[in-house]
Short mmCIF file of C-alpha atoms in Angstrom, two decimals:
data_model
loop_
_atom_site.label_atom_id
_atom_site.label_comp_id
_atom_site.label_asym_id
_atom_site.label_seq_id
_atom_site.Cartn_x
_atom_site.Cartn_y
_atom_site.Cartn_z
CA UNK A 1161 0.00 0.00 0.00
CA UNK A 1162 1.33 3.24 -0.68
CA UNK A 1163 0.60 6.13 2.07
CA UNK A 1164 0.14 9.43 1.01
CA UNK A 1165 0.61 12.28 3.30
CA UNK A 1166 -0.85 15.85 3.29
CA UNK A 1167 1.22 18.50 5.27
CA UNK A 1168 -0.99 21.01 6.12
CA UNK A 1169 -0.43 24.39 7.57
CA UNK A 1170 -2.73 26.96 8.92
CA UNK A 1171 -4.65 29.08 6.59
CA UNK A 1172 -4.19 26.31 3.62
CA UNK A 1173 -5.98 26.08 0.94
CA UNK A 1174 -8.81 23.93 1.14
CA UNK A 1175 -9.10 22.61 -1.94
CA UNK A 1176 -6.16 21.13 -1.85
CA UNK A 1177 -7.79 18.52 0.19
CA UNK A 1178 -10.19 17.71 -2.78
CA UNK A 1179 -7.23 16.25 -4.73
CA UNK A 1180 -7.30 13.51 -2.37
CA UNK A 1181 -10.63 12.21 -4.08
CA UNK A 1182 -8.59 11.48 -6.83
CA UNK A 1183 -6.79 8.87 -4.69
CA UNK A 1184 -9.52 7.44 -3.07
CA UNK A 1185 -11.19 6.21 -6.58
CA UNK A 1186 -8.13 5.19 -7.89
CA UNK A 1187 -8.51 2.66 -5.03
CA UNK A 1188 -12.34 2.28 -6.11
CA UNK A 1189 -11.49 1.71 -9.84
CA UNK A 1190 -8.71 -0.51 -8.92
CA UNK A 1191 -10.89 -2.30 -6.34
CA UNK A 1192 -7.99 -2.73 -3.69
CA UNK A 1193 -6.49 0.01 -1.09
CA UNK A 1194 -3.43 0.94 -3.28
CA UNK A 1195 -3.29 4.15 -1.11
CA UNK A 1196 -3.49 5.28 1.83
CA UNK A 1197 -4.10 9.22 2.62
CA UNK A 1198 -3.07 10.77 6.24
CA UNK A 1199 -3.68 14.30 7.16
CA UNK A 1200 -0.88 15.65 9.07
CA UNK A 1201 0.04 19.35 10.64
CA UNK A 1202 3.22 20.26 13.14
CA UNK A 1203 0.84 20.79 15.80
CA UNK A 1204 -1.73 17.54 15.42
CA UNK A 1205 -5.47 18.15 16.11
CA UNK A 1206 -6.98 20.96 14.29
CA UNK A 1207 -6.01 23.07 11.44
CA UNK A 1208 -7.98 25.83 9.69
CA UNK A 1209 -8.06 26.52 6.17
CA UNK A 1210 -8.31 29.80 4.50
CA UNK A 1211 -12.03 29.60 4.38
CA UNK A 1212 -12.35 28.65 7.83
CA UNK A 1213 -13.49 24.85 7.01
CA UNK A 1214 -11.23 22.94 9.83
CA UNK A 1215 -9.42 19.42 9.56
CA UNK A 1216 -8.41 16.52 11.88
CA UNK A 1217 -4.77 16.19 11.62
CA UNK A 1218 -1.89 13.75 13.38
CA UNK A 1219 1.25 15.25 14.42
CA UNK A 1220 4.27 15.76 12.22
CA UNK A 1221 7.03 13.85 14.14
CA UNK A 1222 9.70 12.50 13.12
CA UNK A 1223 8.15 8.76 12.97
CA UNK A 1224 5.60 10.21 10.25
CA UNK A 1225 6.27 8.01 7.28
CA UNK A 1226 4.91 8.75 4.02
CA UNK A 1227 5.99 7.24 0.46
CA UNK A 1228 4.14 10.37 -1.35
CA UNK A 1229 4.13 14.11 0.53
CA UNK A 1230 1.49 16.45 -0.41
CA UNK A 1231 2.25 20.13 0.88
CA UNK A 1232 -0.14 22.62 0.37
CA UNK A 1233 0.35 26.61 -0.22
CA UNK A 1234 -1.45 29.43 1.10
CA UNK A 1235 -3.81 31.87 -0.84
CA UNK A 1236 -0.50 34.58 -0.90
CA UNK A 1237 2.45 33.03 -0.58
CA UNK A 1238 4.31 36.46 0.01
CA UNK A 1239 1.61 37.04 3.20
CA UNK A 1240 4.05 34.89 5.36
CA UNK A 1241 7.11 32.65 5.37
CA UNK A 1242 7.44 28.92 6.30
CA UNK A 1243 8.40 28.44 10.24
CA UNK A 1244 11.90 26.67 10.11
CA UNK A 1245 10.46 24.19 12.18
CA UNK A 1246 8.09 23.44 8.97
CA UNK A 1247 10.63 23.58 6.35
CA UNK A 1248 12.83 21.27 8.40
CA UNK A 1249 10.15 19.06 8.77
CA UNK A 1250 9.57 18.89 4.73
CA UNK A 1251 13.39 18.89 4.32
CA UNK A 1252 13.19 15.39 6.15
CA UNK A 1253 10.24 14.19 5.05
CA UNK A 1254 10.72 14.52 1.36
CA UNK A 1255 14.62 13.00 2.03
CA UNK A 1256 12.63 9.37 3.40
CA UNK A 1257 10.05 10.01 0.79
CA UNK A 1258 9.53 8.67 -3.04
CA UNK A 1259 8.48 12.09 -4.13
CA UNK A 1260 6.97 15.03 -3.31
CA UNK A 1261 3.97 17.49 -4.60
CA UNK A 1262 4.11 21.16 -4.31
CA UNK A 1263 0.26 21.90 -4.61
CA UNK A 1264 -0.07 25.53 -6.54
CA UNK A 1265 2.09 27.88 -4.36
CA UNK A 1266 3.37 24.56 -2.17
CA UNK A 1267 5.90 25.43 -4.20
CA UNK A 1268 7.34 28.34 -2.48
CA UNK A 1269 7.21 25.98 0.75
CA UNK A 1270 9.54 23.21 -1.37
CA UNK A 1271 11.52 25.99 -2.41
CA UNK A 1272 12.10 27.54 1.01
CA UNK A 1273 13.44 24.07 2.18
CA UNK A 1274 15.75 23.75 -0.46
CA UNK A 1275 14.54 20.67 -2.36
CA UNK A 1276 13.99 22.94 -6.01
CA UNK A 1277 17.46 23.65 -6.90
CA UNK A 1278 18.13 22.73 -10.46
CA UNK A 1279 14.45 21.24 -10.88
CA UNK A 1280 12.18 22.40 -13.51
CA UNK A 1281 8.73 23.87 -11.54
CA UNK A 1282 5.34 25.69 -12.06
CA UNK A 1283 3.47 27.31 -9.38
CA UNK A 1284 0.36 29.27 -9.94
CA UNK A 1285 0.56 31.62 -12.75
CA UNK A 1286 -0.06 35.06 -10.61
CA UNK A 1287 3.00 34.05 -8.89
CA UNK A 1288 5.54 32.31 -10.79
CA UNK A 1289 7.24 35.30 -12.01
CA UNK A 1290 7.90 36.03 -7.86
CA UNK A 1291 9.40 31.90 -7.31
CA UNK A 1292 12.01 32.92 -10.35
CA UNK A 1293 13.02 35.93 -8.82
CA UNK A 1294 13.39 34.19 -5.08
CA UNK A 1295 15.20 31.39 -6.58
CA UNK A 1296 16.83 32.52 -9.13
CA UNK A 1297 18.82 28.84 -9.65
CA UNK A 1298 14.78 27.17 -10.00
CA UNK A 1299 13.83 26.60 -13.49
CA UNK A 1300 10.14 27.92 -13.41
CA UNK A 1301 7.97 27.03 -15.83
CA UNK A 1302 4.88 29.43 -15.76
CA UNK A 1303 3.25 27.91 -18.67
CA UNK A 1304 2.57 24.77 -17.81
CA UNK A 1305 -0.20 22.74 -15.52
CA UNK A 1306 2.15 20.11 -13.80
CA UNK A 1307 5.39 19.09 -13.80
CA UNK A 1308 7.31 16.45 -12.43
CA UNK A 1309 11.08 16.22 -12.35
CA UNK A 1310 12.59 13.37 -10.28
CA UNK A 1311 11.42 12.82 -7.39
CA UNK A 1312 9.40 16.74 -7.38
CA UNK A 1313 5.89 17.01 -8.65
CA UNK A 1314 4.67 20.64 -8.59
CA UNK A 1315 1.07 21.87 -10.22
CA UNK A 1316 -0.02 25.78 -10.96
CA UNK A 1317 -3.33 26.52 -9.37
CA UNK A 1318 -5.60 24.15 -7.06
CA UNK A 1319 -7.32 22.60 -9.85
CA UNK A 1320 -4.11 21.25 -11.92
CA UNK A 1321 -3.25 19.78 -8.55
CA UNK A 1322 -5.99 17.24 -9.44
CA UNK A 1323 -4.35 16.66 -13.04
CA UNK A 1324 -0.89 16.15 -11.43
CA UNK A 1325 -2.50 13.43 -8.86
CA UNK A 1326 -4.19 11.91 -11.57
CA UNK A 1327 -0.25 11.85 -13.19
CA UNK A 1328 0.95 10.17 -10.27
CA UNK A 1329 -2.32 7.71 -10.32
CA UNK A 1330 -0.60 7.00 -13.95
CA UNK A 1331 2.70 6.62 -13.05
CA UNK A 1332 2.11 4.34 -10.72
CA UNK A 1333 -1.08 2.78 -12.19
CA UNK A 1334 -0.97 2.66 -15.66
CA UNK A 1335 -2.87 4.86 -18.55
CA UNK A 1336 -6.14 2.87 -18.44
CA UNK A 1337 -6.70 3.05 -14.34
CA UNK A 1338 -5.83 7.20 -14.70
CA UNK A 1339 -7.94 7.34 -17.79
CA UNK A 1340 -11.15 5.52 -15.43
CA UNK A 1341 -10.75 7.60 -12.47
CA UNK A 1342 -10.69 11.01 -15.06
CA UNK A 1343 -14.27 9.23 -15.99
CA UNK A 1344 -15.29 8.80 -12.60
CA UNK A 1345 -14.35 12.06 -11.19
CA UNK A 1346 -16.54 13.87 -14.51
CA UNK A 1347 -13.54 15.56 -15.34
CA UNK A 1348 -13.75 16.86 -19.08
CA UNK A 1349 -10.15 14.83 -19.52
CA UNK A 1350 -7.02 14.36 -17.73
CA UNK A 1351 -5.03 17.08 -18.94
CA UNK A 1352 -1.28 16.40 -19.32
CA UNK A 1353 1.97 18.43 -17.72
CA UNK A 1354 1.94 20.08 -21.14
CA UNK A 1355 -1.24 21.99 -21.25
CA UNK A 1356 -0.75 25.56 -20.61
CA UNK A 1357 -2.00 27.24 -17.20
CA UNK A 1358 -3.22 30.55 -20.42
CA UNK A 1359 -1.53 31.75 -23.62
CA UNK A 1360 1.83 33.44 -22.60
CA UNK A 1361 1.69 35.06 -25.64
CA UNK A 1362 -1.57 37.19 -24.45
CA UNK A 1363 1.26 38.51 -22.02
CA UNK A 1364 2.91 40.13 -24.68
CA UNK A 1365 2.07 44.00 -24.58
CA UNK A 1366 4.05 45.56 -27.15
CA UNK A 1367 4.52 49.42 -26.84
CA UNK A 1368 5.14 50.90 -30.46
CA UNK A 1369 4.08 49.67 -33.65
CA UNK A 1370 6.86 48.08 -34.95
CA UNK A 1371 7.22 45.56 -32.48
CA UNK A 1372 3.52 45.05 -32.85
CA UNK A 1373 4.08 44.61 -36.61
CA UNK A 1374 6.89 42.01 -35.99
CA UNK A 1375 5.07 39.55 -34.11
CA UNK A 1376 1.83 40.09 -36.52
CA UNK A 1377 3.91 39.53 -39.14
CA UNK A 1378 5.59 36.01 -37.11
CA UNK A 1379 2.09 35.00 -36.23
CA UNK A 1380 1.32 34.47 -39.96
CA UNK A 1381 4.67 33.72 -41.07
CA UNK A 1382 5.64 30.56 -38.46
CA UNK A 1383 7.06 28.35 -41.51
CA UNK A 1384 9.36 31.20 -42.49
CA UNK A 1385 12.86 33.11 -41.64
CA UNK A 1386 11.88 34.55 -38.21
CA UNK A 1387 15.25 35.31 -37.24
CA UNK A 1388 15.67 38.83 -35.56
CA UNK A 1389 17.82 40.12 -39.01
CA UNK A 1390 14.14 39.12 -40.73
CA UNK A 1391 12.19 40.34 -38.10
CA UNK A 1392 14.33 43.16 -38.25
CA UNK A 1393 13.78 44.08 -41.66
CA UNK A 1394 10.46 43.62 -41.79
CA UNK A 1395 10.11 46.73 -39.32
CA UNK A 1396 13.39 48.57 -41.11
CA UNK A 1397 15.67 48.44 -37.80
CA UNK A 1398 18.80 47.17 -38.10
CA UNK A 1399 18.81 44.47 -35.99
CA UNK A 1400 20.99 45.64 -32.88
CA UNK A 1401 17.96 48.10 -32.85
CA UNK A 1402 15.46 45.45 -32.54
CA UNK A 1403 17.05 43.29 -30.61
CA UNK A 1404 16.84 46.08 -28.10
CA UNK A 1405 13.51 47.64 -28.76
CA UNK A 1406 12.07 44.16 -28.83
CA UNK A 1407 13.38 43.13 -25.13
CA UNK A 1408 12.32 46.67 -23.82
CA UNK A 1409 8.86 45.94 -24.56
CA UNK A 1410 8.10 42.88 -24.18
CA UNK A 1411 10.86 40.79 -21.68
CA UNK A 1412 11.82 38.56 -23.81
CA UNK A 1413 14.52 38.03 -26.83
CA UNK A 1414 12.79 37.86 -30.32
CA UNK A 1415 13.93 34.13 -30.65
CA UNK A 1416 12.43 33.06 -27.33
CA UNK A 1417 9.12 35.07 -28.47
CA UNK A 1418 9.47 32.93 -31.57
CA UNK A 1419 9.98 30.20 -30.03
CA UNK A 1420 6.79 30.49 -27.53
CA UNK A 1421 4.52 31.40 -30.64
CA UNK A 1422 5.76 28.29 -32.25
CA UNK A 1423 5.09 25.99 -29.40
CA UNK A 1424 1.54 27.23 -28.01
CA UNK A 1425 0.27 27.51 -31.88
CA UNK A 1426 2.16 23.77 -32.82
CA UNK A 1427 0.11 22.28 -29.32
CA UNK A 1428 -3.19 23.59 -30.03
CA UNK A 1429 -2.92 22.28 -33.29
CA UNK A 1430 -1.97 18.97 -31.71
CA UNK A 1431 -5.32 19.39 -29.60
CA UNK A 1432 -7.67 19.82 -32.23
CA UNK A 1433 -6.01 16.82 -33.73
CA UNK A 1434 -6.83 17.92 -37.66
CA UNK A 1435 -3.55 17.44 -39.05
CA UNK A 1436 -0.65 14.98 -38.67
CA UNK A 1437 2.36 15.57 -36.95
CA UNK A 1438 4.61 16.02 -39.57
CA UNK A 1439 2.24 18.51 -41.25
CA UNK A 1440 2.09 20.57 -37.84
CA UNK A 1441 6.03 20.73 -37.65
CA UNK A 1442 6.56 21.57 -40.77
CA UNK A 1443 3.29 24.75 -40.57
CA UNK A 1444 4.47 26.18 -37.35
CA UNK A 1445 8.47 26.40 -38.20
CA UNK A 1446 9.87 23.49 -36.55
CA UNK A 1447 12.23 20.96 -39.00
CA UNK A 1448 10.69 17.78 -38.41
CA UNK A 1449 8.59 15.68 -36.21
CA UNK A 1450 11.32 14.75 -34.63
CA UNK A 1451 12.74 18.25 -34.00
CA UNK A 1452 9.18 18.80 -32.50
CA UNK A 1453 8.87 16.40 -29.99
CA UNK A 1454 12.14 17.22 -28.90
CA UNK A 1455 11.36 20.59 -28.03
CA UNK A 1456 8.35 19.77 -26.57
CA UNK A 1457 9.74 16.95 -24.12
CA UNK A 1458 12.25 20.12 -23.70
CA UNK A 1459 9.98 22.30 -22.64
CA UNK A 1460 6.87 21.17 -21.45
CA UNK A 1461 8.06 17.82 -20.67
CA UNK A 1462 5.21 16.31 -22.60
CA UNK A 1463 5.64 14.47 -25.85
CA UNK A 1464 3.21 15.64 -28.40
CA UNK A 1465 1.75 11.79 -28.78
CA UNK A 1466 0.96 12.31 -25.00
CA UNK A 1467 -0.97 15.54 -25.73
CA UNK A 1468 -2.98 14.17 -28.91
CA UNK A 1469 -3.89 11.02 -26.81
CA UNK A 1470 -4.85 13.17 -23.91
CA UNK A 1471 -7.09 15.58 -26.21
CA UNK A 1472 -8.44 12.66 -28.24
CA UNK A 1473 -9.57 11.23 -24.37
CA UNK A 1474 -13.38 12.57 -23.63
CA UNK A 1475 -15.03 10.71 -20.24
CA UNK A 1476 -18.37 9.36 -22.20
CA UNK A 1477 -19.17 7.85 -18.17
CA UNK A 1478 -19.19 4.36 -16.86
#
């Protein structure tokens, strides 16, 4: 059996206890107890979430064995800091532990004891910008739903915590069990890591025209030269200019704004599942099918096979 256990601090958030459904009918659909979920605080007793609904807990000691750690955020992360006598407690935990989640800003808690240097990461989208800055040797990924890397699992807001439990019901599981519970639960599908939390690219506020006119003009060019010489010319700046001009306005280097407009148009493509692979690489600017699932298990850590079979994967009920 494998025991689950949900670290809980005052003022969590409560729905992070609803991802714990997602174990309990895994064990229905599998008809055995494959897991086992315990609630447990520092203090034992109760704790309070941040709507005031109250939990039984155990006491954290140092006999607390889990093979799976849940830890939950608070509504603002930046409202307060993690007690040392919490982050030592996670320190240990995850150390005996198979893995560890960081529920939506659980993050910042993993973070705070250490355990996300050199990992890849998401956290809620409102604050992942804040986790880079923090821990600046983290590799946040904003645009994504859940990500696991090792032995750390981490999900952006409350509700893709339920996708990345129903990615550790897979891993452990198998496709069809994950795929049941999805059913079960009347979830629309089980979205994978590589979904995106909302289009990055909406983020993109250019100031003047020109810049505006570059990324129209790499929006219906994604095949083509996009290289910041072409992008360049296109607006007549040299390109030391746009280079420049381009990061000024929008935080980002023309090929990583390329490269983002590539990826989000090449996966919703994959979604709506109308064309093949090959035909997608070659219509959004990557070289190859095989150039394009290597940038997506790059950066999204997703293959595009896993997407199209996720998409393609509407609960009809059981």
């Amino acid at each position: 059996m494998h025991r689950i256990g949900y670290f809980l601090t005052e003022g969590f958030q409560v729905m992070a206890l609803g991802t714990q459904s997602v174990f309990e009918f895994a064990n229905v659909v599998a008809k055995e107890q494959v897991y086992q979920v315990t609630n447990y605080s520092l203090t034992g007793g109760v704790i309070t979430s941040s709507i005031g609904a109250s939990v039984n807990t155990l006491k954290a000691t140092s006999e607390a064995q889990a093979d799976t750690w849940m830890v939950s955020g608070i509504v603002d992360p930046l409202a307060r800091d993690s007690t040392a006598e919490e982050l030592n407690f996670v320190k240990t935990a995850a150390g005996r532990a198979q893995r560890v989640g960081g529920m939506c800003t659980g993050a910042f808690v993993l973070a705070e004891a250490g355990l996300l240097e050199g990992k890849r990461v998401t956290t809620h989208w409102a604050y992942a910008g804040v986790l880079k800055q923090r821990f600046p040797n983290t590799l946040v990924e904003p645009d994504s739903i859940f990500i696991n890397d090792g032995s750390i699992w981490t999900s952006a807001g409350l509700s893709a915590a339920m996708d990345l439990v129903l990615g550790m019901v897979e891993k452990d599981l198998g496709h069809e069990i994950a795929n049941r519970v999805a059913r079960v639960l009347v979830m629309y599908h089980r979205r994978s890591g590589g979904q995106s939390q909302h289009s990055e690219m909406l983020n993109i506020a250019p100031k003047s025209d020109r810049v505006q006119a570059a990324l129209e003009h790499a929006r219906a060019n994604l095949s083509g030269d996009l290289s910041a010489d072409a992008l360049a010319k296109i607006v007549h700046l040299s390109e030391r200019q746009f280079r420049r001009v381009f990061l000024s306005e929008t935080g980002l280097s023309p090929a990583k704004a390329v490269e983002q407009l590539r990826l989000e148009t090449a996966r919703n493509m994959i979604q709506r599942g109308h064309h093949s692979l090959e035909i997608i690489a070659r219509e959004t600017g990557f070289r190859d099918r095989r150039h394009l699932r290597e940038v997506f298990i790059r950066k999204l850590g997703v293959s595009p096979q896993s997407l199209r079979r996720d998409a393609r994967e509407a609960p009809t009920g059981e």
